[in-house]
Amino acid sequence: MARRILVLHGPNLNLLGRREPHVYGTTTLADVEAGLRRRAEAAGATLESFQSNNEAELVARVQALLDAPVDFVIINPAAFTHTSVALRDALAAVKVPFIEVHLSNVFAREPFRHHSYFTDLAVGMICGLGPQGYLLALERALAQP
């Protein structure tokens, strides 16, 4: 049976390639998703992506996994990493394994970015590797038993 993987992108990730390129690079979100989709298809997996700047939309998308489950989630909660108990609670409720991804090294940035509401629930965390972090998370998702 083909693996089903959901990639969630939090706020401002729709601006990738234009927002603070010295921090986030010049790769666009469409570029990231195209690379992930190619790799997933090559492995026979189904990949869906969802980006929102709205916390409630992300929570609703996670909650929908109760009725339409996936095998794995890759999430870049972006700014919600440091603020969203609601998104954390939704991920805890659906019990789908996930990896937390950050393009920048959050630990080399402002102190408020050093705390994540997700890391203790996650299978793992990848930060500071730019768009390659998503591909590494996808490799782990494809290998997940």
Coordinates of N, CA, C and O in Angstrom, one line a residue:
M1 N 0.8 -1.2 0.0 CA 0.0 0.0 0.0 C 0.9 1.2 0.0 O 1.9 1.3 0.7
A2 N 0.5 2.2 -0.8 CA 1.3 3.4 -0.9 C 1.2 4.3 0.3 O 0.2 4.4 1.0
R3 N 2.3 4.9 0.7 CA 2.4 5.8 1.9 C 1.7 7.1 1.5 O 1.8 7.6 0.4
R4 N 1.0 7.6 2.5 CA 0.3 8.9 2.3 C 1.0 9.9 3.3 O 1.0 9.6 4.5
I5 N 1.4 11.0 2.8 CA 2.2 11.9 3.5 C 1.6 13.3 3.3 O 1.3 13.7 2.2
L6 N 1.4 14.0 4.4 CA 0.9 15.4 4.4 C 2.0 16.3 4.9 O 2.6 16.1 5.9
V7 N 2.2 17.4 4.1 CA 3.2 18.4 4.4 C 2.4 19.7 4.7 O 1.6 20.2 3.9
L8 N 2.6 20.2 6.0 CA 1.9 21.4 6.4 C 2.9 22.5 6.5 O 4.0 22.4 7.1
H9 N 2.6 23.7 6.0 CA 3.4 24.9 6.0 C 2.6 26.0 6.8 O 1.5 26.3 6.4
G10 N 3.3 26.6 7.8 CA 2.6 27.6 8.6 C 2.7 29.0 7.9 O 3.1 29.1 6.7
P11 N 2.5 30.0 8.8 CA 2.4 31.4 8.2 C 3.7 31.9 7.6 O 4.8 31.6 8.1
N12 N 3.5 32.7 6.6 CA 4.5 33.4 5.9 C 5.4 32.5 5.0 O 6.2 33.0 4.2
L13 N 5.2 31.2 5.0 CA 6.0 30.3 4.1 C 5.5 30.5 2.7 O 6.3 30.2 1.8
N14 N 4.4 31.1 2.4 CA 4.0 31.4 1.1 C 4.9 32.5 0.5 O 4.9 32.7 -0.7
L15 N 5.6 33.2 1.3 CA 6.5 34.2 0.9 C 8.0 33.8 0.6 O 8.8 34.6 0.3
L16 N 8.2 32.5 0.8 CA 9.5 31.9 0.5 C 10.1 32.4 -0.8 O 9.3 32.4 -1.8
G17 N 11.3 32.7 -0.8 CA 12.0 33.2 -2.1 C 12.0 34.7 -2.1 O 12.8 35.3 -2.9
R18 N 11.1 35.3 -1.4 CA 11.0 36.8 -1.4 C 11.2 37.4 0.0 O 11.7 38.5 0.2
R19 N 10.8 36.6 1.0 CA 10.9 37.1 2.4 C 12.3 36.8 3.0 O 12.7 35.6 3.0
E20 N 13.0 37.8 3.4 CA 14.3 37.6 4.1 C 15.2 36.5 3.5 O 15.5 35.6 4.1
P21 N 15.6 36.7 2.2 CA 16.3 35.7 1.5 C 17.7 35.4 2.2 O 18.2 34.2 2.1
H22 N 18.2 36.3 3.0 CA 19.4 36.0 3.7 C 19.2 35.0 4.9 O 20.1 34.4 5.3
V23 N 17.9 34.9 5.3 CA 17.6 33.9 6.3 C 17.0 32.6 5.7 O 17.4 31.5 6.1
Y24 N 16.1 32.8 4.8 CA 15.3 31.7 4.2 C 15.7 31.2 2.9 O 15.2 30.2 2.4
G25 N 16.6 31.9 2.2 CA 17.0 31.5 0.9 C 16.1 32.1 -0.2 O 15.2 32.8 0.0
T26 N 16.4 31.6 -1.4 CA 15.6 32.1 -2.6 C 14.7 31.1 -3.2 O 14.0 31.3 -4.1
T27 N 14.7 29.9 -2.6 CA 13.8 28.8 -3.1 C 12.4 29.2 -2.7 O 12.1 29.5 -1.6
T28 N 11.4 29.0 -3.6 CA 10.0 29.3 -3.3 C 9.3 28.1 -2.7 O 9.8 27.0 -2.8
L29 N 8.2 28.3 -2.2 CA 7.4 27.2 -1.6 C 7.0 26.3 -2.8 O 7.0 25.0 -2.6
A30 N 6.7 26.8 -3.9 CA 6.3 26.0 -5.1 C 7.5 25.1 -5.4 O 7.3 23.9 -5.8
D31 N 8.7 25.6 -5.4 CA 9.9 24.8 -5.7 C 10.1 23.7 -4.6 O 10.4 22.5 -5.0
V32 N 9.9 24.0 -3.4 CA 10.0 23.0 -2.3 C 9.0 21.9 -2.5 O 9.3 20.7 -2.5
E33 N 7.8 22.3 -2.8 CA 6.7 21.3 -3.0 C 6.9 20.4 -4.2 O 6.7 19.2 -4.2
A34 N 7.4 21.0 -5.3 CA 7.7 20.3 -6.5 C 8.7 19.2 -6.3 O 8.6 18.1 -6.7
G35 N 9.8 19.6 -5.5 CA 10.9 18.6 -5.2 C 10.3 17.5 -4.3 O 10.7 16.3 -4.6
L36 N 9.5 17.8 -3.4 CA 8.9 16.8 -2.5 C 8.0 15.9 -3.3 O 8.0 14.6 -3.1
R37 N 7.2 16.4 -4.2 CA 6.3 15.6 -4.9 C 7.0 14.7 -5.9 O 6.6 13.5 -6.0
R38 N 8.1 15.2 -6.5 CA 8.9 14.3 -7.4 C 9.4 13.1 -6.6 O 9.4 11.9 -7.1
R39 N 10.0 13.4 -5.4 CA 10.6 12.3 -4.6 C 9.5 11.3 -4.1 O 9.7 10.1 -4.2
A40 N 8.4 11.9 -3.7 CA 7.3 11.0 -3.2 C 6.8 10.1 -4.3 O 6.6 8.9 -4.1
E41 N 6.6 10.7 -5.5 CA 6.1 9.9 -6.6 C 7.1 8.8 -7.0 O 6.7 7.7 -7.3
A42 N 8.3 9.1 -7.0 CA 9.4 8.1 -7.3 C 9.3 7.0 -6.3 O 9.7 5.8 -6.7
A43 N 8.9 7.2 -5.1 CA 8.9 6.2 -4.1 C 7.5 5.5 -4.0 O 7.2 4.7 -3.2
G44 N 6.6 6.0 -4.9 CA 5.2 5.4 -5.0 C 4.3 5.9 -3.9 O 3.3 5.3 -3.5
A45 N 4.7 7.0 -3.3 CA 3.9 7.6 -2.2 C 3.0 8.7 -2.7 O 3.3 9.3 -3.8
T46 N 2.0 9.0 -2.0 CA 1.1 10.2 -2.3 C 1.4 11.3 -1.3 O 1.5 11.1 -0.1
L47 N 1.6 12.5 -1.8 CA 2.0 13.6 -1.0 C 1.0 14.7 -1.2 O 0.7 15.1 -2.4
E48 N 0.5 15.3 -0.2 CA -0.4 16.4 -0.2 C 0.3 17.6 0.6 O 0.9 17.3 1.6
S49 N 0.2 18.8 0.1 CA 0.7 19.9 0.8 C -0.4 20.9 1.1 O -1.4 21.0 0.4
F50 N -0.3 21.6 2.3 CA -1.2 22.6 2.7 C -0.5 23.7 3.4 O 0.3 23.4 4.3
Q51 N -0.7 25.0 3.0 CA -0.1 26.1 3.6 C -1.2 27.0 4.0 O -2.2 27.3 3.3
S52 N -1.1 27.6 5.2 CA -2.0 28.6 5.7 C -1.3 29.6 6.6 O -0.4 29.2 7.4
N53 N -1.7 30.8 6.5 CA -1.3 31.9 7.5 C -2.3 31.9 8.7 O -2.1 32.7 9.6
N54 N -3.3 31.1 8.6 CA -4.4 31.1 9.6 C -4.3 29.9 10.5 O -4.4 28.7 10.0
E55 N -4.1 30.1 11.8 CA -4.0 29.0 12.8 C -5.2 28.0 12.7 O -5.0 26.8 12.7
A56 N -6.4 28.6 12.7 CA -7.6 27.8 12.7 C -7.6 26.9 11.5 O -8.1 25.7 11.6
E57 N -7.2 27.3 10.3 CA -7.2 26.5 9.1 C -6.2 25.3 9.3 O -6.5 24.2 8.9
L58 N -5.1 25.6 9.9 CA -4.1 24.5 10.1 C -4.6 23.5 11.1 O -4.5 22.3 10.9
V59 N -5.3 24.0 12.2 CA -5.8 23.1 13.2 C -6.9 22.2 12.5 O -7.0 21.0 12.7
A60 N -7.8 22.8 11.7 CA -8.9 22.1 11.0 C -8.3 21.0 10.1 O -8.8 19.9 10.0
R61 N -7.2 21.4 9.4 CA -6.6 20.4 8.5 C -6.0 19.2 9.2 O -6.1 18.1 8.8
V62 N -5.4 19.5 10.4 CA -4.9 18.4 11.2 C -6.0 17.5 11.8 O -6.0 16.3 11.7
Q63 N -7.1 18.2 12.3 CA -8.2 17.4 12.8 C -8.9 16.6 11.7 O -9.4 15.5 12.1
A64 N -8.9 17.0 10.5 CA -9.4 16.2 9.4 C -8.8 14.9 9.2 O -9.3 13.9 8.6
L65 N -7.6 14.7 9.8 CA -6.8 13.4 9.7 C -7.5 12.3 10.5 O -7.3 11.2 10.3
L66 N -8.4 12.7 11.4 CA -9.2 11.7 12.1 C -10.1 10.9 11.2 O -10.4 9.7 11.4
D67 N -10.6 11.6 10.1 CA -11.5 10.9 9.2 C -10.8 10.5 7.9 O -11.3 9.7 7.2
A68 N -9.8 11.2 7.5 CA -9.0 10.9 6.3 C -7.5 10.8 6.7 O -6.8 11.7 6.5
P69 N -7.1 9.7 7.3 CA -5.8 9.6 7.9 C -4.7 9.6 6.8 O -4.9 9.2 5.7
V70 N -3.5 10.0 7.3 CA -2.3 9.8 6.5 C -1.3 9.0 7.3 O -1.5 8.8 8.5
D71 N -0.2 8.6 6.7 CA 0.8 7.8 7.5 C 1.8 8.6 8.2 O 2.4 8.2 9.2
F72 N 2.0 9.9 7.7 CA 3.0 10.7 8.3 C 2.8 12.2 7.9 O 2.2 12.5 6.9
V73 N 3.2 13.1 8.8 CA 3.0 14.5 8.6 C 4.4 15.1 8.7 O 5.2 14.8 9.6
I74 N 4.7 16.0 7.8 CA 5.9 16.9 7.9 C 5.4 18.3 8.1 O 4.5 18.7 7.3
I75 N 5.8 18.9 9.1 CA 5.2 20.2 9.4 C 6.3 21.3 9.7 O 7.2 21.0 10.5
N76 N 6.1 22.4 9.1 CA 6.9 23.6 9.4 C 5.9 24.6 10.0 O 5.2 25.3 9.3
P77 N 5.7 24.6 11.3 CA 4.8 25.4 11.9 C 5.1 26.9 11.8 O 4.3 27.8 12.2
A78 N 6.3 27.2 11.4 CA 6.8 28.6 11.3 C 6.6 29.3 12.6 O 6.9 28.8 13.7
A79 N 6.0 30.5 12.6 CA 5.8 31.3 13.8 C 4.9 30.6 14.8 O 5.1 30.9 16.0
F80 N 4.1 29.7 14.4 CA 3.2 29.0 15.3 C 4.0 28.0 16.2 O 3.5 27.6 17.2
T81 N 5.2 27.8 15.8 CA 6.1 26.9 16.6 C 6.2 27.4 18.1 O 6.1 26.6 19.0
H82 N 6.2 28.7 18.2 CA 6.4 29.3 19.5 C 5.2 29.8 20.2 O 5.3 30.3 21.3
T83 N 4.0 29.6 19.5 CA 2.8 30.2 20.1 C 1.6 29.3 20.1 O 0.6 29.6 20.8
S84 N 1.5 28.3 19.3 CA 0.3 27.6 19.1 C 0.1 26.3 19.9 O 0.5 25.2 19.5
V85 N -0.5 26.4 21.0 CA -1.0 25.3 21.8 C -2.1 24.5 21.1 O -2.2 23.3 21.1
A86 N -2.9 25.3 20.4 CA -4.1 24.7 19.6 C -3.6 23.7 18.6 O -4.1 22.6 18.4
L87 N -2.6 24.1 17.8 CA -2.0 23.2 16.8 C -1.3 22.0 17.4 O -1.5 20.9 16.9
R88 N -0.6 22.3 18.5 CA 0.0 21.2 19.2 C -1.0 20.2 19.7 O -0.9 18.9 19.5
D89 N -2.1 20.7 20.3 CA -3.2 19.8 20.8 C -3.8 19.0 19.6 O -4.2 17.8 19.8
A90 N -4.0 19.6 18.5 CA -4.6 18.9 17.3 C -3.7 17.7 16.9 O -4.1 16.6 16.7
L91 N -2.4 18.0 16.8 CA -1.4 16.9 16.5 C -1.4 15.8 17.5 O -1.3 14.6 17.2
A92 N -1.5 16.2 18.8 CA -1.5 15.2 19.8 C -2.8 14.3 19.7 O -2.7 13.1 19.9
A93 N -3.9 14.9 19.3 CA -5.2 14.2 19.3 C -5.2 13.2 18.1 O -5.8 12.1 18.3
V94 N -4.6 13.6 17.0 CA -4.7 12.7 15.8 C -3.7 11.5 15.9 O -3.8 10.5 15.2
K95 N -2.6 11.7 16.7 CA -1.6 10.6 16.9 C -1.0 10.2 15.6 O -0.7 9.0 15.4
V96 N -0.7 11.1 14.7 CA 0.0 10.7 13.4 C 1.4 11.1 13.7 O 1.7 12.2 14.1
P97 N 2.4 10.2 13.4 CA 3.8 10.6 13.6 C 4.1 11.8 12.6 O 3.7 11.9 11.5
F98 N 5.0 12.7 13.2 CA 5.4 13.9 12.4 C 6.8 14.3 12.7 O 7.3 14.0 13.8
I99 N 7.4 15.0 11.7 CA 8.7 15.6 11.9 C 8.4 17.1 11.8 O 7.7 17.6 10.9
E100 N 9.1 17.8 12.7 CA 9.1 19.3 12.7 C 10.3 19.8 11.8 O 11.4 19.4 12.1
V101 N 10.0 20.7 10.9 CA 11.0 21.2 10.0 C 11.1 22.7 10.1 O 10.0 23.4 10.2
H102 N 12.3 23.3 10.1 CA 12.5 24.7 10.1 C 13.6 25.0 9.1 O 14.7 24.3 9.1
L103 N 13.4 25.9 8.2 CA 14.5 26.3 7.2 C 15.7 26.9 7.9 O 16.8 26.5 7.5
S104 N 15.5 27.7 8.8 CA 16.6 28.4 9.5 C 17.0 27.6 10.8 O 16.1 26.8 11.3
N105 N 18.1 27.9 11.3 CA 18.5 27.3 12.6 C 17.9 28.2 13.7 O 18.4 29.2 14.0
V106 N 16.7 27.7 14.2 CA 16.0 28.6 15.2 C 16.8 28.8 16.4 O 16.6 29.8 17.1
F107 N 17.8 27.9 16.7 CA 18.6 28.1 18.0 C 19.7 29.1 17.8 O 20.3 29.5 18.8
A108 N 19.9 29.6 16.6 CA 20.9 30.6 16.3 C 20.3 32.0 16.1 O 20.9 32.9 15.7
R109 N 19.0 32.0 16.4 CA 18.2 33.2 16.2 C 17.7 33.8 17.6 O 18.3 33.5 18.6
E110 N 16.7 34.6 17.5 CA 16.2 35.3 18.7 C 15.8 34.3 19.8 O 15.3 33.2 19.5
P111 N 16.0 34.6 21.1 CA 15.7 33.6 22.1 C 14.3 33.1 22.1 O 14.0 32.0 22.5
F112 N 13.3 34.0 21.7 CA 11.9 33.5 21.7 C 11.7 32.3 20.7 O 10.8 31.6 20.9
R113 N 12.6 32.2 19.8 CA 12.5 31.1 18.8 C 13.1 29.8 19.3 O 13.0 28.8 18.6
H114 N 13.7 29.8 20.5 CA 14.3 28.6 21.0 C 13.3 27.6 21.6 O 13.7 26.4 21.8
H115 N 12.1 28.0 21.8 CA 11.1 27.1 22.4 C 10.1 26.7 21.3 O 9.6 27.5 20.6
S116 N 9.8 25.4 21.3 CA 8.8 24.8 20.4 C 7.8 24.1 21.2 O 8.1 23.3 22.1
Y117 N 6.5 24.3 20.8 CA 5.4 23.5 21.4 C 5.2 22.2 20.8 O 4.4 21.4 21.2
F118 N 6.1 21.8 19.8 CA 5.9 20.6 19.0 C 7.0 19.5 19.2 O 6.7 18.4 19.0
T119 N 8.2 20.0 19.5 CA 9.3 19.1 19.5 C 9.2 17.8 20.3 O 9.6 16.8 19.9
D120 N 8.6 18.0 21.5 CA 8.5 16.8 22.4 C 7.5 15.8 21.9 O 7.5 14.6 22.3
L121 N 6.6 16.2 21.0 CA 5.6 15.2 20.4 C 6.2 14.6 19.1 O 5.7 13.6 18.6
A122 N 7.2 15.3 18.5 CA 7.6 14.9 17.1 C 8.5 13.7 17.1 O 9.2 13.4 18.1
V123 N 8.5 13.0 16.0 CA 9.5 11.9 15.8 C 10.9 12.5 15.8 O 11.9 11.9 16.3
G124 N 11.0 13.7 15.2 CA 12.3 14.4 15.1 C 12.1 15.8 14.7 O 11.0 16.2 14.3
M125 N 13.2 16.5 14.7 CA 13.2 17.9 14.3 C 14.4 18.2 13.4 O 15.5 17.7 13.7
I126 N 14.2 18.9 12.3 CA 15.3 19.2 11.4 C 15.2 20.8 11.3 O 14.2 21.3 10.9
C127 N 16.4 21.4 11.6 CA 16.4 22.9 11.4 C 17.7 23.3 10.9 O 18.7 22.7 11.1
G128 N 17.7 24.4 10.2 CA 18.9 25.0 9.7 C 19.5 24.5 8.4 O 20.5 25.0 8.0
L129 N 18.8 23.6 7.8 CA 19.3 23.0 6.5 C 18.6 23.5 5.3 O 18.7 23.0 4.2
G130 N 17.8 24.6 5.4 CA 17.1 25.1 4.3 C 16.1 24.1 3.7 O 15.6 23.2 4.4
P131 N 15.8 24.3 2.4 CA 14.8 23.4 1.8 C 15.2 21.9 1.9 O 14.3 21.0 1.9
Q132 N 16.5 21.6 2.0 CA 16.9 20.2 2.1 C 16.3 19.5 3.3 O 16.1 18.3 3.3
G133 N 16.0 20.3 4.4 CA 15.4 19.7 5.5 C 14.1 19.0 5.3 O 13.8 18.0 5.8
Y134 N 13.3 19.6 4.3 CA 12.0 19.0 3.9 C 12.3 17.6 3.3 O 11.6 16.6 3.5
L135 N 13.3 17.6 2.4 CA 13.6 16.3 1.7 C 14.1 15.3 2.7 O 13.8 14.1 2.6
L136 N 14.9 15.7 3.7 CA 15.4 14.7 4.7 C 14.2 14.2 5.5 O 14.1 13.0 5.8
A137 N 13.3 15.1 5.8 CA 12.1 14.6 6.6 C 11.2 13.7 5.7 O 10.7 12.7 6.2
L138 N 11.2 14.0 4.4 CA 10.4 13.0 3.6 C 11.1 11.7 3.5 O 10.4 10.6 3.5
E139 N 12.4 11.6 3.4 CA 13.1 10.3 3.4 C 12.8 9.6 4.7 O 12.5 8.3 4.6
R140 N 12.7 10.2 5.8 CA 12.4 9.5 7.1 C 10.9 9.1 7.0 O 10.6 8.0 7.5
A141 N 10.0 9.9 6.5 CA 8.6 9.5 6.4 C 8.4 8.3 5.5 O 7.6 7.4 5.8
L142 N 9.2 8.2 4.4 CA 9.1 7.1 3.5 C 9.7 5.8 4.2 O 9.2 4.7 3.9
A143 N 10.6 6.0 5.1 CA 11.2 4.8 5.7 C 10.5 4.4 7.0 O 10.7 3.3 7.5
Q144 N 9.5 5.2 7.5 CA 8.8 4.9 8.7 C 8.1 3.6 8.5 O 7.3 3.4 7.6
P145 N 8.2 2.7 9.5 CA 7.5 1.4 9.4 C 6.0 1.6 9.5 O 5.5 2.5 10.0

